[in-house]
Amino acid sequence: MAQLIQSEFKPPWWLVSPHLQTIWPSLLRSHPLPDLRWERVELRDGDFIDLAWQDAEGPLVLLLHGLEGSLESHYATPLISALRSTGFRPLFMHFRGCSGEPNRLLRSYHSGATEDLSEIVEILRRRGEPPQAVVGVSLGGNLLLKYLGESDHDSDIKAAVAVSVPFNLKSAAMRLERGFSRIYGRHLLRKLLKSYSNKCRTRSIPGIEDYSSIRSIYEFDDRITSVQNGFRDAEDYYNRCSCAQYLQYITTPTLILHAQDDPFMQPDDVPGLQELGPGVSLELSNRGGHVGFVQGSLPWRPVYWLDYRIPAFLKHAFARD
C-alpha cells in the first residue's frame, strides 16, 4: 500500500541550509575508491556500458548515478562501502559515456533511457545473477522509477530506493535557472558541454554549430539531448521521460527519499499519496538539500544519513520478502 512517511532525518545546527547540505558532501566528503572490478558490457546497438563490481557476498544491488555522475560522485563509493558492510553485493552502473570514455554512438544517456537499464538487467539475469535491488540517485532515480512503472518489462527486482528525484524534468530544469540554484545549473551545464565537446572530438561525431552559445540545461536538452535521442525537442523529452506519470504503476517495494528544500526542484512537484503506486513509500524530510542528508553533532564529525537509511530499508524489504 502506498504511504507518505515523515522522515526522521534532522539536520545539525551547523548545516541547516539546503545549499550547505547540497554542497558540503560534494566538496568536503572523502570518498576513497574501494577495490573494484571493472567490466565493459557490449550493448545490442554497438555501444557499451561500464560496470564496476564490488566482489562480496549477498544480494546484488545495482547503483545508478545522477547527471554527469560516475564513481567520482560524492555518494558513490561511500554507498558501495555501506552496502557491502551490511551484507549486500554492490554493482555500480555507469550510463553511456560517463565512465571516463565517450560512448561510440550519437545517442547519449538521458533521464528516461530505461532500455539501457533493462538490457543490463537482462544480461545479468541470463548469467544467473540478476540484481535483486536497485538504488538510483537524482537522474538515476528518475530513470529507476520510470523503469519500475513501465509495463513492458519483467525483472527480478525485489526492492528499490530513489534519492532526490526530479519528478518533473522541465520544472527541475527551470528551477536550476533561478536564484542561488543557478550555480548548480551552470556547474552541470559546463560538465555537459565538456562531455559533449569531448565526444564530438573523440568519436568524430558532427556536433551542432556554436554549442558554446547554450546558456541553460533546458537549451542543452532542446538542442542536443533531444536530437541525439529521438525526441522532437526538450518539451517532448521532458513530457515522455518525467517519472511522475509512472509512479502510480509501481508495485515493487520502493522507497523514495526526498527533502522538501531540495534546491534542484520545486516543492510543488512532490507527488501526493494518490499519485503513488501500491509499492511506493515516499519519505519526506523538511531539510536535507539535494543528495545531502548530512547529520552529526559537530562539523568535523559529519554523519551521512543515506549510508544508513538505504541499507536499512533494503534489509527490511528482503526480510519481508
PDB file of C-alpha atoms in Angstrom:
ATOM      1  CA  MET A   1       0.000   0.000   0.000  1.00  0.00           C
ATOM      2  CA  ALA A   2       1.309   3.458  -0.906  1.00  0.00           C
ATOM      3  CA  GLN A   3       2.321   5.626   2.007  1.00  0.00           C
ATOM      4  CA  LEU A   4       3.725   9.031   2.889  1.00  0.00           C
ATOM      5  CA  ILE A   5       6.295   8.988   5.688  1.00  0.00           C
ATOM      6  CA  GLN A   6       7.646  11.879   7.727  1.00  0.00           C
ATOM      7  CA  SER A   7      11.376  11.266   7.746  1.00  0.00           C
ATOM      8  CA  GLU A   8      13.374  11.009  10.946  1.00  0.00           C
ATOM      9  CA  PHE A   9      16.212  12.951   9.310  1.00  0.00           C
ATOM     10  CA  LYS A  10      17.065  16.179  11.102  1.00  0.00           C
ATOM     11  CA  PRO A  11      19.915  18.459  10.014  1.00  0.00           C
ATOM     12  CA  PRO A  12      22.513  19.519  12.585  1.00  0.00           C
ATOM     13  CA  TRP A  13      22.637  23.079  13.875  1.00  0.00           C
ATOM     14  CA  TRP A  14      25.680  23.842  11.751  1.00  0.00           C
ATOM     15  CA  LEU A  15      24.235  22.632   8.430  1.00  0.00           C
ATOM     16  CA  VAL A  16      20.582  23.661   8.198  1.00  0.00           C
ATOM     17  CA  SER A  17      20.751  25.472   4.849  1.00  0.00           C
ATOM     18  CA  PRO A  18      19.702  23.380   1.827  1.00  0.00           C
ATOM     19  CA  HIS A  19      22.649  24.789  -0.096  1.00  0.00           C
ATOM     20  CA  LEU A  20      25.139  23.813   2.593  1.00  0.00           C
ATOM     21  CA  GLN A  21      23.544  20.363   2.753  1.00  0.00           C
ATOM     22  CA  THR A  22      23.977  20.055  -1.020  1.00  0.00           C
ATOM     23  CA  ILE A  23      27.480  21.482  -1.298  1.00  0.00           C
ATOM     24  CA  TRP A  24      29.122  20.056   1.841  1.00  0.00           C
ATOM     25  CA  PRO A  25      29.410  16.405   0.744  1.00  0.00           C
ATOM     26  CA  SER A  26      30.365  17.396  -2.809  1.00  0.00           C
ATOM     27  CA  LEU A  27      33.311  19.482  -1.645  1.00  0.00           C
ATOM     28  CA  LEU A  28      34.353  18.091   1.715  1.00  0.00           C
ATOM     29  CA  ARG A  29      33.466  14.425   1.868  1.00  0.00           C
ATOM     30  CA  SER A  30      36.297  11.991   1.295  1.00  0.00           C
ATOM     31  CA  HIS A  31      35.378   9.079  -0.916  1.00  0.00           C
ATOM     32  CA  PRO A  32      38.330   6.714  -1.365  1.00  0.00           C
ATOM     33  CA  LEU A  33      37.977   4.254  -4.218  1.00  0.00           C
ATOM     34  CA  PRO A  34      37.421   0.695  -2.965  1.00  0.00           C
ATOM     35  CA  ASP A  35      38.828  -2.340  -4.719  1.00  0.00           C
ATOM     36  CA  LEU A  36      36.506  -2.734  -7.698  1.00  0.00           C
ATOM     37  CA  ARG A  37      36.467  -4.981 -10.741  1.00  0.00           C
ATOM     38  CA  TRP A  38      35.548  -3.219 -13.970  1.00  0.00           C
ATOM     39  CA  GLU A  39      33.603  -4.840 -16.772  1.00  0.00           C
ATOM     40  CA  ARG A  40      32.705  -3.455 -20.188  1.00  0.00           C
ATOM     41  CA  VAL A  41      29.328  -4.698 -21.406  1.00  0.00           C
ATOM     42  CA  GLU A  42      28.684  -4.569 -25.150  1.00  0.00           C
ATOM     43  CA  LEU A  43      25.144  -3.485 -25.986  1.00  0.00           C
ATOM     44  CA  ARG A  44      22.973  -4.700 -28.833  1.00  0.00           C
ATOM     45  CA  ASP A  45      23.228  -1.409 -30.700  1.00  0.00           C
ATOM     46  CA  GLY A  46      27.035  -1.479 -30.768  1.00  0.00           C
ATOM     47  CA  ASP A  47      27.598   0.827 -27.820  1.00  0.00           C
ATOM     48  CA  PHE A  48      28.920  -0.093 -24.380  1.00  0.00           C
ATOM     49  CA  ILE A  49      28.283   0.418 -20.684  1.00  0.00           C
ATOM     50  CA  ASP A  50      30.943   0.081 -17.994  1.00  0.00           C
ATOM     51  CA  LEU A  51      30.131  -1.666 -14.726  1.00  0.00           C
ATOM     52  CA  ALA A  52      32.165  -1.623 -11.512  1.00  0.00           C
ATOM     53  CA  TRP A  53      31.787  -4.693  -9.306  1.00  0.00           C
ATOM     54  CA  GLN A  54      32.467  -4.932  -5.597  1.00  0.00           C
ATOM     55  CA  ASP A  55      33.250  -8.588  -5.030  1.00  0.00           C
ATOM     56  CA  ALA A  56      31.268  -9.570  -1.966  1.00  0.00           C
ATOM     57  CA  GLU A  57      28.616 -11.985  -0.800  1.00  0.00           C
ATOM     58  CA  GLY A  58      24.931 -11.157  -0.553  1.00  0.00           C
ATOM     59  CA  PRO A  59      22.059  -9.911  -2.717  1.00  0.00           C
ATOM     60  CA  LEU A  60      23.199  -7.949  -5.762  1.00  0.00           C
ATOM     61  CA  VAL A  61      22.324  -4.225  -5.569  1.00  0.00           C
ATOM     62  CA  LEU A  62      22.673  -2.142  -8.729  1.00  0.00           C
ATOM     63  CA  LEU A  63      23.545   1.557  -8.274  1.00  0.00           C
ATOM     64  CA  LEU A  64      22.556   4.296 -10.755  1.00  0.00           C
ATOM     65  CA  HIS A  65      24.186   7.729 -10.648  1.00  0.00           C
ATOM     66  CA  GLY A  66      22.938  11.231 -11.410  1.00  0.00           C
ATOM     67  CA  LEU A  67      23.505  13.750 -14.201  1.00  0.00           C
ATOM     68  CA  GLU A  68      27.156  13.629 -15.313  1.00  0.00           C
ATOM     69  CA  GLY A  69      27.830  11.353 -12.364  1.00  0.00           C
ATOM     70  CA  SER A  70      30.278   8.475 -12.027  1.00  0.00           C
ATOM     71  CA  LEU A  71      32.234   6.622  -9.377  1.00  0.00           C
ATOM     72  CA  GLU A  72      33.731  10.038  -8.595  1.00  0.00           C
ATOM     73  CA  SER A  73      30.349  11.303  -7.342  1.00  0.00           C
ATOM     74  CA  HIS A  74      30.479  12.005  -3.609  1.00  0.00           C
ATOM     75  CA  TYR A  75      27.797   9.432  -2.756  1.00  0.00           C
ATOM     76  CA  ALA A  76      29.033   6.587  -4.984  1.00  0.00           C
ATOM     77  CA  THR A  77      31.900   4.812  -3.266  1.00  0.00           C
ATOM     78  CA  PRO A  78      30.670   5.522   0.294  1.00  0.00           C
ATOM     79  CA  LEU A  79      27.355   3.909  -0.591  1.00  0.00           C
ATOM     80  CA  ILE A  80      29.169   0.962  -2.145  1.00  0.00           C
ATOM     81  CA  SER A  81      31.093   0.517   1.114  1.00  0.00           C
ATOM     82  CA  ALA A  82      27.952   0.930   3.222  1.00  0.00           C
ATOM     83  CA  LEU A  83      26.090  -1.703   1.236  1.00  0.00           C
ATOM     84  CA  ARG A  84      28.947  -4.169   1.365  1.00  0.00           C
ATOM     85  CA  SER A  85      29.358  -3.732   5.124  1.00  0.00           C
ATOM     86  CA  THR A  86      25.661  -4.502   5.636  1.00  0.00           C
ATOM     87  CA  GLY A  87      25.630  -7.746   3.674  1.00  0.00           C
ATOM     88  CA  PHE A  88      24.978  -6.672   0.089  1.00  0.00           C
ATOM     89  CA  ARG A  89      26.949  -7.050  -3.130  1.00  0.00           C
ATOM     90  CA  PRO A  90      27.113  -3.624  -4.824  1.00  0.00           C
ATOM     91  CA  LEU A  91      27.369  -3.141  -8.583  1.00  0.00           C
ATOM     92  CA  PHE A  92      27.819   0.372  -9.988  1.00  0.00           C
ATOM     93  CA  MET A  93      26.436   1.038 -13.470  1.00  0.00           C
ATOM     94  CA  HIS A  94      27.865   3.933 -15.458  1.00  0.00           C
ATOM     95  CA  PHE A  95      25.484   5.361 -18.014  1.00  0.00           C
ATOM     96  CA  ARG A  96      26.706   5.691 -21.606  1.00  0.00           C
ATOM     97  CA  GLY A  97      29.739   7.949 -21.785  1.00  0.00           C
ATOM     98  CA  CYS A  98      30.028   8.505 -18.029  1.00  0.00           C
ATOM     99  CA  SER A  99      32.888   6.149 -17.167  1.00  0.00           C
ATOM    100  CA  GLY A 100      35.682   8.373 -18.466  1.00  0.00           C
ATOM    101  CA  GLU A 101      35.425   7.385 -22.133  1.00  0.00           C
ATOM    102  CA  PRO A 102      32.862   8.798 -24.596  1.00  0.00           C
ATOM    103  CA  ASN A 103      30.315   6.320 -25.861  1.00  0.00           C
ATOM    104  CA  ARG A 104      30.527   5.275 -29.503  1.00  0.00           C
ATOM    105  CA  LEU A 105      27.141   6.286 -30.861  1.00  0.00           C
ATOM    106  CA  LEU A 106      25.453   9.616 -31.498  1.00  0.00           C
ATOM    107  CA  ARG A 107      22.827   8.800 -28.879  1.00  0.00           C
ATOM    108  CA  SER A 108      23.617   9.512 -25.250  1.00  0.00           C
ATOM    109  CA  TYR A 109      22.363   8.637 -21.807  1.00  0.00           C
ATOM    110  CA  HIS A 110      19.373  10.585 -20.562  1.00  0.00           C
ATOM    111  CA  SER A 111      16.778  10.651 -17.775  1.00  0.00           C
ATOM    112  CA  GLY A 112      14.434   8.213 -19.467  1.00  0.00           C
ATOM    113  CA  ALA A 113      16.815   5.697 -21.055  1.00  0.00           C
ATOM    114  CA  THR A 114      15.222   2.706 -19.356  1.00  0.00           C
ATOM    115  CA  GLU A 115      16.118   0.483 -22.299  1.00  0.00           C
ATOM    116  CA  ASP A 116      19.743   0.544 -21.134  1.00  0.00           C
ATOM    117  CA  LEU A 117      18.828  -0.453 -17.595  1.00  0.00           C
ATOM    118  CA  SER A 118      16.541  -3.141 -18.964  1.00  0.00           C
ATOM    119  CA  GLU A 119      19.296  -4.552 -21.172  1.00  0.00           C
ATOM    120  CA  ILE A 120      21.823  -4.658 -18.327  1.00  0.00           C
ATOM    121  CA  VAL A 121      19.296  -6.362 -16.044  1.00  0.00           C
ATOM    122  CA  GLU A 122      18.552  -8.912 -18.775  1.00  0.00           C
ATOM    123  CA  ILE A 123      22.254  -9.620 -19.387  1.00  0.00           C
ATOM    124  CA  LEU A 124      22.806 -10.180 -15.673  1.00  0.00           C
ATOM    125  CA  ARG A 125      19.726 -12.371 -15.484  1.00  0.00           C
ATOM    126  CA  ARG A 126      20.997 -14.592 -18.308  1.00  0.00           C
ATOM    127  CA  ARG A 127      24.205 -15.039 -16.335  1.00  0.00           C
ATOM    128  CA  GLY A 128      22.207 -16.186 -13.345  1.00  0.00           C
ATOM    129  CA  GLU A 129      22.983 -13.129 -11.207  1.00  0.00           C
ATOM    130  CA  PRO A 130      20.138 -10.629 -11.649  1.00  0.00           C
ATOM    131  CA  PRO A 131      20.122  -7.544  -9.408  1.00  0.00           C
ATOM    132  CA  GLN A 132      17.681  -8.032  -6.573  1.00  0.00           C
ATOM    133  CA  ALA A 133      17.589  -4.333  -5.698  1.00  0.00           C
ATOM    134  CA  VAL A 134      18.343  -1.055  -7.467  1.00  0.00           C
ATOM    135  CA  VAL A 135      19.290   2.314  -5.977  1.00  0.00           C
ATOM    136  CA  GLY A 136      19.018   5.430  -8.161  1.00  0.00           C
ATOM    137  CA  VAL A 137      20.230   8.923  -7.301  1.00  0.00           C
ATOM    138  CA  SER A 138      18.795  12.116  -8.835  1.00  0.00           C
ATOM    139  CA  LEU A 139      18.620  11.495 -12.618  1.00  0.00           C
ATOM    140  CA  GLY A 140      19.257   7.818 -11.880  1.00  0.00           C
ATOM    141  CA  GLY A 141      16.299   7.896  -9.502  1.00  0.00           C
ATOM    142  CA  ASN A 142      14.032   9.298 -12.215  1.00  0.00           C
ATOM    143  CA  LEU A 143      15.189   6.597 -14.616  1.00  0.00           C
ATOM    144  CA  LEU A 144      14.675   3.886 -11.999  1.00  0.00           C
ATOM    145  CA  LEU A 145      11.125   4.982 -11.136  1.00  0.00           C
ATOM    146  CA  LYS A 146      10.207   5.218 -14.809  1.00  0.00           C
ATOM    147  CA  TYR A 147      11.587   1.717 -15.339  1.00  0.00           C
ATOM    148  CA  LEU A 148       9.639   0.296 -12.413  1.00  0.00           C
ATOM    149  CA  GLY A 149       6.428   1.915 -13.602  1.00  0.00           C
ATOM    150  CA  GLU A 150       6.645   0.759 -17.185  1.00  0.00           C
ATOM    151  CA  SER A 151       4.504  -2.230 -18.045  1.00  0.00           C
ATOM    152  CA  ASP A 152       6.719  -3.782 -20.698  1.00  0.00           C
ATOM    153  CA  HIS A 153       9.473  -5.165 -18.505  1.00  0.00           C
ATOM    154  CA  ASP A 154       9.815  -8.145 -16.243  1.00  0.00           C
ATOM    155  CA  SER A 155      12.568  -8.187 -13.663  1.00  0.00           C
ATOM    156  CA  ASP A 156      13.602  -9.945 -10.503  1.00  0.00           C
ATOM    157  CA  ILE A 157      13.948  -6.703  -8.558  1.00  0.00           C
ATOM    158  CA  LYS A 158      12.619  -7.119  -5.032  1.00  0.00           C
ATOM    159  CA  ALA A 159      13.261  -3.609  -3.713  1.00  0.00           C
ATOM    160  CA  ALA A 160      14.302  -0.170  -4.906  1.00  0.00           C
ATOM    161  CA  VAL A 161      15.407   3.172  -3.475  1.00  0.00           C
ATOM    162  CA  ALA A 162      15.321   6.521  -5.288  1.00  0.00           C
ATOM    163  CA  VAL A 163      17.010   9.593  -3.804  1.00  0.00           C
ATOM    164  CA  SER A 164      16.414  13.291  -4.584  1.00  0.00           C
ATOM    165  CA  VAL A 165      14.370  12.571  -7.685  1.00  0.00           C
ATOM    166  CA  PRO A 166      13.420  15.259 -10.259  1.00  0.00           C
ATOM    167  CA  PHE A 167       9.806  14.119 -10.616  1.00  0.00           C
ATOM    168  CA  ASN A 168       9.117  16.790 -13.254  1.00  0.00           C
ATOM    169  CA  LEU A 169      12.106  17.241 -15.549  1.00  0.00           C
ATOM    170  CA  LYS A 170      11.033  20.542 -17.071  1.00  0.00           C
ATOM    171  CA  SER A 171      10.281  22.065 -13.696  1.00  0.00           C
ATOM    172  CA  ALA A 172      13.678  20.928 -12.411  1.00  0.00           C
ATOM    173  CA  ALA A 173      15.437  22.453 -15.428  1.00  0.00           C
ATOM    174  CA  MET A 174      13.613  25.729 -14.819  1.00  0.00           C
ATOM    175  CA  ARG A 175      14.422  25.648 -11.094  1.00  0.00           C
ATOM    176  CA  LEU A 176      18.117  25.497 -11.935  1.00  0.00           C
ATOM    177  CA  GLU A 177      17.783  28.853 -13.685  1.00  0.00           C
ATOM    178  CA  ARG A 178      16.557  30.768 -10.647  1.00  0.00           C
ATOM    179  CA  GLY A 179      18.183  32.287  -7.603  1.00  0.00           C
ATOM    180  CA  PHE A 180      21.114  30.555  -5.943  1.00  0.00           C
ATOM    181  CA  SER A 181      20.230  27.356  -7.804  1.00  0.00           C
ATOM    182  CA  ARG A 182      21.672  28.939 -10.957  1.00  0.00           C
ATOM    183  CA  ILE A 183      25.074  27.994  -9.544  1.00  0.00           C
ATOM    184  CA  TYR A 184      24.171  24.307  -9.752  1.00  0.00           C
ATOM    185  CA  GLY A 185      22.675  24.743 -13.201  1.00  0.00           C
ATOM    186  CA  ARG A 186      25.799  26.440 -14.538  1.00  0.00           C
ATOM    187  CA  HIS A 187      28.054  23.814 -12.984  1.00  0.00           C
ATOM    188  CA  LEU A 188      26.100  20.946 -14.540  1.00  0.00           C
ATOM    189  CA  LEU A 189      25.889  22.717 -17.899  1.00  0.00           C
ATOM    190  CA  ARG A 190      29.661  23.146 -18.010  1.00  0.00           C
ATOM    191  CA  LYS A 191      30.087  19.431 -17.385  1.00  0.00           C
ATOM    192  CA  LEU A 192      27.528  18.542 -20.064  1.00  0.00           C
ATOM    193  CA  LEU A 193      29.171  20.792 -22.659  1.00  0.00           C
ATOM    194  CA  LYS A 194      32.633  19.468 -21.820  1.00  0.00           C
ATOM    195  CA  SER A 195      31.456  15.867 -22.238  1.00  0.00           C
ATOM    196  CA  TYR A 196      29.673  16.723 -25.480  1.00  0.00           C
ATOM    197  CA  SER A 197      32.711  18.513 -26.905  1.00  0.00           C
ATOM    198  CA  ASN A 198      34.992  15.632 -25.945  1.00  0.00           C
ATOM    199  CA  LYS A 199      32.647  13.103 -27.540  1.00  0.00           C
ATOM    200  CA  CYS A 200      32.375  15.036 -30.808  1.00  0.00           C
ATOM    201  CA  ARG A 201      36.155  15.310 -30.991  1.00  0.00           C
ATOM    202  CA  THR A 202      36.994  11.755 -29.891  1.00  0.00           C
ATOM    203  CA  ARG A 203      34.326   9.932 -31.888  1.00  0.00           C
ATOM    204  CA  SER A 204      34.341  12.248 -34.918  1.00  0.00           C
ATOM    205  CA  ILE A 205      30.643  12.873 -34.411  1.00  0.00           C
ATOM    206  CA  PRO A 206      29.318  16.004 -36.110  1.00  0.00           C
ATOM    207  CA  GLY A 207      28.152  18.400 -33.420  1.00  0.00           C
ATOM    208  CA  ILE A 208      25.792  21.310 -33.633  1.00  0.00           C
ATOM    209  CA  GLU A 209      27.276  24.623 -34.640  1.00  0.00           C
ATOM    210  CA  ASP A 210      28.190  27.049 -31.892  1.00  0.00           C
ATOM    211  CA  TYR A 211      27.077  24.948 -28.930  1.00  0.00           C
ATOM    212  CA  SER A 212      29.051  27.360 -26.788  1.00  0.00           C
ATOM    213  CA  SER A 213      26.046  29.688 -27.099  1.00  0.00           C
ATOM    214  CA  ILE A 214      23.942  27.304 -24.983  1.00  0.00           C
ATOM    215  CA  ARG A 215      23.173  29.004 -21.683  1.00  0.00           C
ATOM    216  CA  SER A 216      20.936  26.576 -19.787  1.00  0.00           C
ATOM    217  CA  ILE A 217      20.217  22.900 -19.266  1.00  0.00           C
ATOM    218  CA  TYR A 218      16.871  23.441 -20.992  1.00  0.00           C
ATOM    219  CA  GLU A 219      18.696  24.733 -24.085  1.00  0.00           C
ATOM    220  CA  PHE A 220      21.123  21.810 -23.933  1.00  0.00           C
ATOM    221  CA  ASP A 221      18.250  19.334 -23.786  1.00  0.00           C
ATOM    222  CA  ASP A 222      16.417  21.173 -26.561  1.00  0.00           C
ATOM    223  CA  ARG A 223      19.348  21.371 -28.976  1.00  0.00           C
ATOM    224  CA  ILE A 224      21.401  18.295 -28.066  1.00  0.00           C
ATOM    225  CA  THR A 225      19.795  15.704 -25.766  1.00  0.00           C
ATOM    226  CA  SER A 226      16.508  15.600 -27.673  1.00  0.00           C
ATOM    227  CA  VAL A 227      18.174  15.491 -31.108  1.00  0.00           C
ATOM    228  CA  GLN A 228      20.595  12.729 -30.115  1.00  0.00           C
ATOM    229  CA  ASN A 229      17.904  10.542 -28.614  1.00  0.00           C
ATOM    230  CA  GLY A 230      14.924  10.751 -30.946  1.00  0.00           C
ATOM    231  CA  PHE A 231      12.781  13.380 -29.224  1.00  0.00           C
ATOM    232  CA  ARG A 232      11.225  16.320 -31.059  1.00  0.00           C
ATOM    233  CA  ASP A 233      12.531  18.862 -28.587  1.00  0.00           C
ATOM    234  CA  ALA A 234      13.073  19.421 -24.876  1.00  0.00           C
ATOM    235  CA  GLU A 235       9.338  19.575 -24.209  1.00  0.00           C
ATOM    236  CA  ASP A 236       8.823  16.172 -25.824  1.00  0.00           C
ATOM    237  CA  TYR A 237      11.771  14.726 -23.899  1.00  0.00           C
ATOM    238  CA  TYR A 238      10.568  16.055 -20.562  1.00  0.00           C
ATOM    239  CA  ASN A 239       6.961  15.031 -21.154  1.00  0.00           C
ATOM    240  CA  ARG A 240       7.846  11.463 -22.061  1.00  0.00           C
ATOM    241  CA  CYS A 241      10.591  10.860 -19.511  1.00  0.00           C
ATOM    242  CA  SER A 242       9.466  12.546 -16.273  1.00  0.00           C
ATOM    243  CA  CYS A 243       8.878   9.785 -13.743  1.00  0.00           C
ATOM    244  CA  ALA A 244       5.850  11.393 -12.042  1.00  0.00           C
ATOM    245  CA  GLN A 245       3.472   9.856 -14.570  1.00  0.00           C
ATOM    246  CA  TYR A 246       4.815   6.338 -13.889  1.00  0.00           C
ATOM    247  CA  LEU A 247       4.666   6.315 -10.098  1.00  0.00           C
ATOM    248  CA  GLN A 248       1.079   5.049  -9.916  1.00  0.00           C
ATOM    249  CA  TYR A 249       2.067   1.813 -11.666  1.00  0.00           C
ATOM    250  CA  ILE A 250       4.897   0.793  -9.326  1.00  0.00           C
ATOM    251  CA  THR A 251       4.256  -2.402  -7.381  1.00  0.00           C
ATOM    252  CA  THR A 252       7.868  -3.197  -6.423  1.00  0.00           C
ATOM    253  CA  PRO A 253       8.609  -2.190  -2.786  1.00  0.00           C
ATOM    254  CA  THR A 254      10.176   1.210  -3.397  1.00  0.00           C
ATOM    255  CA  LEU A 255      11.423   3.916  -1.042  1.00  0.00           C
ATOM    256  CA  ILE A 256      11.705   7.484  -2.325  1.00  0.00           C
ATOM    257  CA  LEU A 257      13.812   9.781  -0.130  1.00  0.00           C
ATOM    258  CA  HIS A 258      13.213  13.466  -0.745  1.00  0.00           C
ATOM    259  CA  ALA A 259      13.897  16.768   1.022  1.00  0.00           C
ATOM    260  CA  GLN A 260      11.286  19.491   0.715  1.00  0.00           C
ATOM    261  CA  ASP A 261      14.041  22.111   0.498  1.00  0.00           C
ATOM    262  CA  ASP A 262      15.861  20.408  -2.408  1.00  0.00           C
ATOM    263  CA  PRO A 263      17.277  23.357  -4.400  1.00  0.00           C
ATOM    264  CA  PHE A 264      17.124  21.383  -7.659  1.00  0.00           C
ATOM    265  CA  MET A 265      13.324  21.170  -7.603  1.00  0.00           C
ATOM    266  CA  GLN A 266      10.041  22.882  -6.848  1.00  0.00           C
ATOM    267  CA  PRO A 267       8.236  21.782  -3.673  1.00  0.00           C
ATOM    268  CA  ASP A 268       5.004  21.592  -5.686  1.00  0.00           C
ATOM    269  CA  ASP A 269       6.474  18.806  -7.825  1.00  0.00           C
ATOM    270  CA  VAL A 270       6.490  16.337  -4.942  1.00  0.00           C
ATOM    271  CA  PRO A 271       3.715  13.799  -5.671  1.00  0.00           C
ATOM    272  CA  GLY A 272       0.752  13.275  -3.388  1.00  0.00           C
ATOM    273  CA  LEU A 273      -0.385   9.987  -1.921  1.00  0.00           C
ATOM    274  CA  GLN A 274      -2.970   9.493  -4.667  1.00  0.00           C
ATOM    275  CA  GLU A 275      -0.203   9.587  -7.297  1.00  0.00           C
ATOM    276  CA  LEU A 276       1.800   6.731  -5.769  1.00  0.00           C
ATOM    277  CA  GLY A 277       1.584   3.099  -6.785  1.00  0.00           C
ATOM    278  CA  PRO A 278       0.932   0.367  -4.214  1.00  0.00           C
ATOM    279  CA  GLY A 279       4.634  -0.375  -3.813  1.00  0.00           C
ATOM    280  CA  VAL A 280       5.781   3.175  -3.122  1.00  0.00           C
ATOM    281  CA  SER A 281       6.742   4.729   0.209  1.00  0.00           C
ATOM    282  CA  LEU A 282       7.559   8.433  -0.142  1.00  0.00           C
ATOM    283  CA  GLU A 283       9.678   9.557   2.800  1.00  0.00           C
ATOM    284  CA  LEU A 284       9.809  13.339   3.093  1.00  0.00           C
ATOM    285  CA  SER A 285      12.041  15.489   5.268  1.00  0.00           C
ATOM    286  CA  ASN A 286      11.787  19.234   5.695  1.00  0.00           C
ATOM    287  CA  ARG A 287      15.538  19.620   5.259  1.00  0.00           C
ATOM    288  CA  GLY A 288      18.349  17.772   3.525  1.00  0.00           C
ATOM    289  CA  GLY A 289      19.096  19.570   0.262  1.00  0.00           C
ATOM    290  CA  HIS A 290      19.922  17.618  -2.889  1.00  0.00           C
ATOM    291  CA  VAL A 291      21.599  14.271  -2.114  1.00  0.00           C
ATOM    292  CA  GLY A 292      22.833  15.831   1.116  1.00  0.00           C
ATOM    293  CA  PHE A 293      21.181  14.494   4.269  1.00  0.00           C
ATOM    294  CA  VAL A 294      24.194  15.283   6.434  1.00  0.00           C
ATOM    295  CA  GLN A 295      23.908  14.846  10.205  1.00  0.00           C
ATOM    296  CA  GLY A 296      26.367  14.943  13.102  1.00  0.00           C
ATOM    297  CA  SER A 297      26.634  16.978  16.272  1.00  0.00           C
ATOM    298  CA  LEU A 298      29.942  18.574  15.287  1.00  0.00           C
ATOM    299  CA  PRO A 299      31.209  19.926  11.933  1.00  0.00           C
ATOM    300  CA  TRP A 300      34.304  17.742  11.995  1.00  0.00           C
ATOM    301  CA  ARG A 301      32.238  14.628  12.659  1.00  0.00           C
ATOM    302  CA  PRO A 302      29.601  14.570   9.909  1.00  0.00           C
ATOM    303  CA  VAL A 303      27.315  11.565   9.593  1.00  0.00           C
ATOM    304  CA  TYR A 304      25.923  10.745   6.166  1.00  0.00           C
ATOM    305  CA  TRP A 305      22.403   9.558   6.832  1.00  0.00           C
ATOM    306  CA  LEU A 306      21.813   7.984   3.401  1.00  0.00           C
ATOM    307  CA  ASP A 307      24.545   5.425   4.099  1.00  0.00           C
ATOM    308  CA  TYR A 308      22.387   4.098   6.947  1.00  0.00           C
ATOM    309  CA  ARG A 309      18.858   4.666   5.684  1.00  0.00           C
ATOM    310  CA  ILE A 310      19.268   2.954   2.315  1.00  0.00           C
ATOM    311  CA  PRO A 311      20.752  -0.340   3.611  1.00  0.00           C
ATOM    312  CA  ALA A 312      18.212  -0.360   6.465  1.00  0.00           C
ATOM    313  CA  PHE A 313      15.308  -0.178   4.022  1.00  0.00           C
ATOM    314  CA  LEU A 314      16.770  -2.895   1.814  1.00  0.00           C
ATOM    315  CA  LYS A 315      17.350  -5.147   4.831  1.00  0.00           C
ATOM    316  CA  HIS A 316      13.738  -4.657   5.878  1.00  0.00           C
ATOM    317  CA  ALA A 317      12.426  -5.287   2.357  1.00  0.00           C
ATOM    318  CA  PHE A 318      14.397  -8.511   1.974  1.00  0.00           C
ATOM    319  CA  ALA A 319      13.347  -9.712   5.415  1.00  0.00           C
ATOM    320  CA  ARG A 320       9.687  -9.307   4.405  1.00  0.00           C
ATOM    321  CA  ASP A 321      10.132 -10.987   1.021  1.00  0.00           C
TER     322      ASP A 321
END
